[in-house]
Short mmCIF file of C-alpha atoms in Angstrom, two decimals:
data_model
loop_
_atom_site.label_atom_id
_atom_site.label_comp_id
_atom_site.label_asym_id
_atom_site.label_seq_id
_atom_site.Cartn_x
_atom_site.Cartn_y
_atom_site.Cartn_z
CA MET A 6 6.77 -7.62 -28.06
CA GLU A 7 10.37 -7.59 -29.25
CA LYS A 8 11.77 -4.17 -30.12
CA ARG A 9 14.45 -3.28 -32.63
CA ARG A 10 16.73 -0.25 -32.54
CA LEU A 11 16.04 2.03 -35.51
CA GLY A 12 19.60 3.04 -36.25
CA ARG A 13 20.97 6.28 -34.86
CA THR A 14 17.49 7.50 -33.96
CA GLY A 15 17.86 5.29 -30.91
CA PHE A 16 14.14 4.47 -31.10
CA MET A 17 13.26 0.96 -29.97
CA VAL A 18 10.40 0.07 -32.29
CA THR A 19 8.23 -2.94 -32.97
CA PRO A 20 9.68 -5.03 -35.85
CA ILE A 21 6.26 -5.10 -37.47
CA SER A 22 5.02 -1.54 -37.40
CA PHE A 23 2.19 0.36 -39.05
CA GLY A 24 2.11 1.53 -42.67
CA ALA A 25 -0.68 4.08 -42.91
CA LEU A 26 -1.03 4.37 -46.68
CA PRO A 27 -4.22 2.23 -46.76
CA VAL A 28 -5.79 4.24 -43.92
CA GLN A 29 -6.81 6.81 -46.51
CA ARG A 30 -9.31 4.22 -47.77
CA CYS A 31 -11.01 4.06 -44.34
CA THR A 32 -13.81 6.30 -43.17
CA MET A 33 -12.86 8.51 -40.25
CA GLU A 34 -14.60 6.12 -37.83
CA GLU A 35 -13.00 3.01 -39.34
CA ALA A 36 -9.57 4.64 -39.15
CA GLY A 37 -10.02 5.23 -35.43
CA GLU A 38 -10.80 1.58 -34.83
CA VAL A 39 -7.75 0.39 -36.76
CA LEU A 40 -5.28 2.90 -35.35
CA ASN A 41 -6.30 2.36 -31.74
CA ALA A 42 -6.35 -1.41 -32.19
CA ALA A 43 -2.77 -1.20 -33.44
CA LEU A 44 -1.74 0.80 -30.38
CA ASP A 45 -3.56 -1.61 -28.08
CA ALA A 46 -1.69 -4.51 -29.73
CA GLY A 47 1.62 -2.88 -28.86
CA ILE A 48 2.67 -1.39 -32.21
CA ASN A 49 4.68 1.74 -31.45
CA PHE A 50 5.84 3.09 -34.83
CA PHE A 51 3.46 4.62 -37.37
CA ASP A 52 4.50 5.79 -40.83
CA THR A 53 2.34 8.06 -42.99
CA ALA A 54 2.84 10.83 -45.57
CA ARG A 55 1.49 14.15 -46.74
CA ALA A 56 0.61 12.39 -50.01
CA TYR A 57 -1.70 9.89 -48.31
CA THR A 58 -4.67 12.28 -48.59
CA ASP A 59 -6.32 12.46 -45.12
CA SER A 60 -4.12 9.87 -43.38
CA GLU A 61 -2.35 12.49 -41.26
CA GLU A 62 -5.67 14.02 -40.26
CA LYS A 63 -6.98 10.63 -39.16
CA ILE A 64 -3.89 10.03 -37.06
CA GLY A 65 -4.33 13.43 -35.45
CA ARG A 66 -8.00 12.85 -34.75
CA HIS A 67 -7.63 9.43 -33.19
CA MET A 68 -4.08 9.16 -31.82
CA SER A 69 -3.07 12.59 -30.52
CA GLY A 70 -4.41 11.73 -27.07
CA ARG A 71 -2.01 8.76 -26.88
CA ARG A 72 1.06 10.56 -28.23
CA SER A 73 3.45 9.17 -25.63
CA GLU A 74 2.77 5.60 -26.78
CA TYR A 75 4.28 5.73 -30.25
CA TYR A 76 6.90 7.12 -32.59
CA LEU A 77 5.49 9.10 -35.50
CA ALA A 78 6.95 9.28 -39.00
CA THR A 79 5.70 11.11 -42.04
CA LYS A 80 7.14 12.36 -45.32
CA SER A 81 6.79 14.99 -48.01
CA MET A 82 7.31 15.23 -51.75
CA ALA A 83 8.55 18.83 -51.35
CA ARG A 84 11.96 19.43 -52.87
CA ASN A 85 12.70 23.08 -52.07
CA LYS A 86 13.12 24.80 -48.73
CA ALA A 87 9.94 26.88 -48.67
CA ALA A 88 7.66 24.02 -49.70
CA MET A 89 9.20 21.62 -47.20
CA ALA A 90 8.97 24.11 -44.32
CA HIS A 91 5.30 24.61 -45.18
CA ASP A 92 4.67 20.85 -45.26
CA VAL A 93 6.28 20.30 -41.86
CA ASP A 94 3.91 22.83 -40.33
CA LEU A 95 0.94 21.24 -42.12
CA SER A 96 1.92 17.81 -40.78
CA LEU A 97 2.25 19.10 -37.23
CA ALA A 98 -1.18 20.71 -37.40
CA ALA A 99 -2.89 17.77 -39.08
CA MET A 100 -1.52 15.23 -36.61
CA LYS A 101 -2.08 17.54 -33.62
CA THR A 102 1.42 17.13 -32.26
CA ASP A 103 4.24 19.45 -31.21
CA TYR A 104 6.93 17.26 -32.78
CA ILE A 105 7.40 14.51 -35.35
CA ASP A 106 9.91 11.80 -34.56
CA LEU A 107 10.97 11.19 -38.17
CA TYR A 108 10.40 13.40 -41.20
CA GLN A 109 11.38 11.85 -44.52
CA PHE A 110 11.93 12.88 -48.11
CA HIS A 111 9.24 10.96 -49.98
CA ASN A 112 10.07 8.83 -53.04
CA VAL A 113 13.25 10.50 -54.23
CA LYS A 114 13.86 8.77 -57.55
CA ALA A 115 15.56 11.15 -59.98
CA GLU A 116 18.92 12.91 -60.12
CA GLN A 117 17.23 16.28 -60.59
CA GLU A 118 15.15 15.81 -57.42
CA TRP A 119 18.20 14.76 -55.42
CA ASN A 120 20.19 17.78 -56.58
CA GLU A 121 17.36 20.16 -55.71
CA ILE A 122 16.97 18.69 -52.23
CA MET A 123 20.67 18.88 -51.45
CA SER A 124 21.43 22.28 -53.02
CA PRO A 125 21.35 25.65 -51.21
CA GLY A 126 17.70 26.57 -50.79
CA GLY A 127 16.75 22.92 -51.03
CA ALA A 128 14.42 20.92 -48.81
CA LEU A 129 17.21 19.54 -46.65
CA GLU A 130 17.83 23.01 -45.30
CA ALA A 131 14.20 23.22 -44.18
CA LEU A 132 14.35 19.90 -42.33
CA LYS A 133 17.60 20.83 -40.61
CA GLU A 134 16.02 24.07 -39.42
CA ALA A 135 12.89 22.21 -38.31
CA LYS A 136 15.08 19.81 -36.35
CA ALA A 137 16.96 22.66 -34.70
CA ALA A 138 13.62 24.21 -33.74
CA GLY A 139 12.39 20.96 -32.17
CA LYS A 140 9.64 20.41 -34.72
CA ILE A 141 11.18 17.15 -35.92
CA ARG A 142 13.71 14.82 -34.30
CA ASN A 143 15.25 12.94 -37.20
CA ILE A 144 15.56 13.18 -40.99
CA GLY A 145 15.06 10.22 -43.32
CA ILE A 146 14.76 9.40 -46.98
CA THR A 147 12.53 6.99 -48.91
CA GLY A 148 12.59 5.71 -52.45
CA HIS A 149 12.88 2.86 -54.91
CA ASN A 150 16.12 3.88 -56.66
CA LEU A 151 18.74 1.80 -54.84
CA ASP A 152 21.75 3.60 -56.32
CA LEU A 153 20.39 6.95 -55.17
CA LEU A 154 19.55 5.62 -51.70
CA VAL A 155 23.07 4.24 -51.31
CA ARG A 156 24.44 7.67 -52.19
CA ALA A 157 22.08 9.29 -49.71
CA VAL A 158 23.12 7.00 -46.86
CA LYS A 159 26.79 7.73 -47.56
CA THR A 160 26.25 11.48 -47.03
CA GLY A 161 25.62 10.98 -43.32
CA GLU A 162 22.65 13.35 -43.46
CA PHE A 163 19.96 10.75 -42.84
CA SER A 164 19.02 8.78 -39.73
CA THR A 165 16.86 6.30 -41.67
CA VAL A 166 16.30 4.95 -45.14
CA GLN A 167 13.01 3.45 -46.31
CA VAL A 168 13.00 1.03 -49.23
CA PRO A 169 10.83 -1.75 -50.71
CA PHE A 170 11.99 -5.24 -49.77
CA ASN A 171 10.18 -8.55 -50.05
CA CYS A 172 10.54 -12.01 -51.55
CA VAL A 173 10.26 -10.47 -55.03
CA GLU A 174 12.36 -7.32 -54.52
CA GLN A 175 15.52 -8.39 -52.73
CA GLY A 176 18.04 -5.95 -54.18
CA ALA A 177 18.31 -3.78 -51.05
CA ALA A 178 19.92 -6.63 -49.10
CA LYS A 179 22.98 -6.70 -51.33
CA GLU A 180 24.50 -3.28 -50.63
CA LEU A 181 22.03 -0.94 -48.96
CA PHE A 182 21.31 -3.02 -45.84
CA PRO A 183 24.95 -3.70 -44.90
CA LEU A 184 25.94 -0.11 -45.70
CA ALA A 185 23.14 1.28 -43.53
CA LYS A 186 24.12 -1.02 -40.69
CA SER A 187 27.77 0.04 -40.88
CA LEU A 188 26.75 3.71 -40.68
CA ASP A 189 24.05 3.17 -38.02
CA VAL A 190 21.24 4.22 -40.37
CA GLY A 191 17.89 2.64 -39.53
CA VAL A 192 16.22 0.61 -42.29
CA ILE A 193 12.44 0.75 -42.75
CA VAL A 194 11.03 -1.83 -45.14
CA MET A 195 8.02 -0.79 -47.19
CA LYS A 196 6.01 -3.19 -49.36
CA PRO A 197 6.95 -6.30 -47.32
CA LEU A 198 3.83 -7.96 -48.78
CA GLY A 199 4.29 -6.58 -52.28
CA GLY A 200 1.46 -4.11 -51.86
CA GLY A 201 -0.79 -6.90 -50.58
CA LEU A 202 -0.27 -9.23 -53.54
CA ILE A 203 1.86 -11.83 -51.76
CA ASP A 204 -0.56 -14.47 -50.52
CA HIS A 205 1.65 -16.17 -47.93
CA VAL A 206 1.61 -13.34 -45.39
CA ASP A 207 3.26 -15.26 -42.56
CA LEU A 208 6.08 -16.51 -44.78
CA ALA A 209 6.59 -13.13 -46.45
CA LEU A 210 6.89 -11.27 -43.16
CA ARG A 211 9.17 -13.90 -41.66
CA PHE A 212 11.36 -13.59 -44.76
CA VAL A 213 11.76 -9.88 -44.02
CA LEU A 214 12.21 -10.34 -40.26
CA GLN A 215 15.10 -12.76 -40.87
CA HIS A 216 17.07 -9.57 -41.53
CA ASP A 217 17.43 -8.52 -37.91
CA ASP A 218 18.37 -4.90 -38.57
CA VAL A 219 15.16 -3.85 -40.33
CA VAL A 220 11.67 -2.74 -39.34
CA ALA A 221 8.75 -3.61 -41.64
CA ILE A 222 5.67 -1.43 -42.14
CA PRO A 223 2.96 -3.45 -43.90
CA GLY A 224 -0.08 -1.39 -44.79
CA MET A 225 -3.13 -1.94 -42.61
CA ASP A 226 -6.70 -0.71 -42.99
CA ARG A 227 -8.64 -3.39 -41.13
CA VAL A 228 -8.41 -4.58 -37.53
CA GLU A 229 -7.85 -8.19 -38.64
CA HIS A 230 -4.70 -7.10 -40.49
CA ILE A 231 -3.08 -6.27 -37.16
CA GLU A 232 -3.29 -9.75 -35.66
CA GLN A 233 -2.32 -11.33 -38.97
CA ASN A 234 0.75 -9.13 -39.39
CA LEU A 235 1.91 -9.47 -35.79
CA ALA A 236 1.60 -13.27 -35.74
CA PRO A 237 5.12 -13.86 -37.15
CA THR A 238 6.66 -11.88 -34.26
CA LYS A 239 5.37 -14.41 -31.72
CA ASP A 240 7.85 -17.25 -31.27
CA PHE A 241 9.61 -16.13 -34.43
CA THR A 242 11.40 -18.81 -36.44
CA PRO A 243 13.34 -18.36 -39.70
CA LEU A 244 11.97 -19.97 -42.83
CA ASN A 245 12.87 -23.61 -43.37
CA ALA A 246 13.77 -25.06 -46.79
CA GLU A 247 10.19 -26.07 -47.62
CA GLU A 248 8.79 -22.66 -46.67
CA THR A 249 11.52 -20.88 -48.62
CA ALA A 250 10.68 -22.93 -51.70
CA LYS A 251 6.97 -22.11 -51.37
CA LEU A 252 7.67 -18.38 -51.10
CA THR A 253 10.14 -18.51 -53.96
CA ALA A 254 7.53 -20.15 -56.16
CA GLU A 255 5.06 -17.38 -55.39
CA ALA A 256 7.69 -14.72 -56.10
CA GLU A 257 8.43 -16.30 -59.47
CA ALA A 258 4.73 -16.42 -60.31
CA LEU A 259 4.34 -12.71 -59.53
CA GLY A 260 7.46 -11.64 -61.39
CA SER A 261 9.14 -8.32 -60.63
CA ASN A 262 7.08 -6.03 -62.82
CA PHE A 263 3.72 -5.88 -61.04
CA CYS A 264 1.56 -3.14 -59.53
CA ARG A 265 2.03 -2.72 -55.77
CA ARG A 266 -1.16 -0.64 -55.34
CA CYS A 267 0.78 2.29 -53.89
CA GLY A 268 -1.60 4.69 -55.66
CA TYR A 269 1.05 7.19 -56.72
CA CYS A 270 -0.20 6.91 -60.31
CA THR A 271 -3.56 8.40 -59.36
CA PRO A 272 -5.63 10.44 -59.92
CA CYS A 273 -6.11 9.56 -63.57
CA VAL A 274 -7.18 12.48 -65.76
CA VAL A 275 -10.18 10.50 -67.05
CA GLY A 276 -10.99 8.78 -63.77
CA ILE A 277 -9.60 5.28 -64.37
CA GLU A 278 -8.90 3.45 -61.10
CA ILE A 279 -5.48 2.29 -62.31
CA PRO A 280 -4.43 -0.03 -59.44
CA ALA A 281 -7.89 -1.63 -59.44
CA MET A 282 -7.54 -2.38 -63.15
CA PHE A 283 -4.25 -4.16 -62.58
CA ILE A 284 -5.56 -6.13 -59.61
CA LEU A 285 -8.54 -7.32 -61.64
CA HIS A 286 -6.26 -8.32 -64.50
CA LEU A 287 -3.90 -10.15 -62.16
CA GLN A 288 -6.81 -12.09 -60.68
CA TYR A 289 -8.02 -12.87 -64.20
CA THR A 290 -4.65 -14.26 -65.28
CA ARG A 291 -3.14 -15.63 -62.06
CA TYR A 292 -6.22 -17.25 -60.54
CA ASP A 293 -7.95 -18.18 -63.80
CA MET A 294 -11.08 -16.21 -62.88
CA LYS A 295 -12.19 -16.03 -66.51
CA THR A 296 -15.89 -15.51 -65.79
CA ALA A 297 -16.13 -13.58 -62.51
CA ILE A 298 -13.56 -10.90 -63.30
CA PRO A 299 -15.00 -9.82 -66.69
CA GLU A 300 -18.40 -9.56 -64.99
CA ARG A 301 -16.96 -7.28 -62.30
CA TYR A 302 -15.13 -5.28 -64.95
CA LYS A 303 -18.37 -4.64 -66.83
CA GLY A 304 -19.77 -2.85 -63.79
CA LEU A 305 -16.98 -0.27 -63.63
CA LYS A 306 -17.93 3.29 -64.54
CA VAL A 307 -14.61 4.02 -66.25
CA LYS A 308 -12.82 1.23 -68.06
CA ALA A 309 -9.24 0.73 -69.23
CA SER A 310 -10.27 1.35 -72.83
CA GLU A 311 -10.90 5.01 -71.95
CA CYS A 312 -7.20 5.68 -71.35
CA VAL A 313 -6.10 8.74 -73.38
CA GLU A 314 -2.41 7.79 -73.09
CA CYS A 315 -1.39 11.11 -71.55
CA GLY A 316 1.43 9.42 -69.63
CA GLU A 317 0.96 11.39 -66.39
CA CYS A 318 0.51 8.16 -64.43
CA GLU A 319 3.78 6.71 -65.73
CA ALA A 320 5.68 9.82 -64.68
CA ARG A 321 4.45 9.32 -61.10
CA CYS A 322 4.91 5.53 -60.87
CA PRO A 323 7.90 4.69 -58.61
CA TYR A 324 8.31 1.35 -60.39
CA ASN A 325 8.34 2.83 -63.91
CA LEU A 326 5.60 0.46 -65.04
CA PRO A 327 4.43 0.75 -68.67
CA ILE A 328 0.93 1.67 -67.55
CA ARG A 329 -0.38 2.77 -70.95
CA GLU A 330 0.59 -0.49 -72.60
CA ARG A 331 -0.87 -2.45 -69.71
CA MET A 332 -4.14 -0.58 -69.97
CA LYS A 333 -4.40 -1.76 -73.56
CA LYS A 334 -3.87 -5.35 -72.38
CA VAL A 335 -6.52 -5.00 -69.65
CA ALA A 336 -9.00 -3.63 -72.19
CA GLN A 337 -8.18 -6.42 -74.63
CA ASP A 338 -8.58 -9.22 -72.07
CA LEU A 339 -11.47 -7.96 -69.95
CA GLY A 340 -13.61 -6.42 -72.65
#
C-alpha cells in the first residue's frame, strides 16, 4: 500500500489509517478481530484517545504483541502539567507499550484552554518532558477551531495537527493545509466520512485523498469497514465531474450543522443517548422513514422529551450544536 510522510515525524503511514473512537463500542473480543484485521490489511497508523473509554485498553490487549508493525497515536484532554504527565503514564500502561509515537492535545477549542496549555506549568511542559524521557516521540494537537489550530501550527511546537475535513467541512484546506505543509507539520484528517453520515464512502474518501499531504483516519468498528475504507487506495483516481457533483449534492443535503456521532456530548445526566437521537431524527427526515423510525423511538428507555436542559452536553460539543433545541425538535417529531 502507498505510504505518506506524516510531516516532520518522518513516519511513512498508510493514507487511510485507523480511527479507534468506535472501538469503544466493541466487546473486547470484537475489538481484537477488528484491530488485527486492520494490521493484517497493512494499516500502520492507529489513533485513539484517553477519552475513548476502554479503547486504549483494547489496543494494549490485542496489539501490544505486534508493536513493531504500527505507529501509535493517542491524546488527552488534560490542560495542566500534572494531569498530562499522569495521562501519559496511564496511556503507556493501558496500551502496554514503552513509548507512544504521537501524543496529542485533544480537542483544544477555547482561548482559555490554549493559554493554560502553553503557560508555565501547562500541559505542554509535561509532553516535552515525556518526549525527553523517551515516553513519547512527537507532540500533536487536535481540534475543530481552525483559527486556533493555525496559531498552534505557527508556534513550531507541534509535529502534527488533526482536524475534521470532508465534503461538508472544507475550511481546513484554505489556510491550515498549506500552512502545515510549508512548516512540515503532518495533517491528520478526522471525520472524513462526517462521523459515518456520508453515504458515498468511496467518493468521500477519494475527495480527502486528493489532498496528497494528508492522512485520513475514518472510524472503524467492524471488519468489513476495513476493506471498504481501503478500497479507494487501490488504483486511486481523483473524482471526475460527475462524481464531484454527486458528492456535492450529498453535502448540500446534509448541511454543515449535523451531529458527527463523536460522543463528546455524553454521558447525559438523565441518560439520553444524544447521538442516537440525532441519527434517528436524520433518518426520519432525510430518508422519509416516517413509520419505522417513530416505532424504533417508542422502544427507547429514555426519550428526547426527558431532557432537563442542563446544557452540559452543549458545553462539551466540539461543533457547538444547539443540542437542547434539537432535543425539543426530536421529541416533537418522533413522539
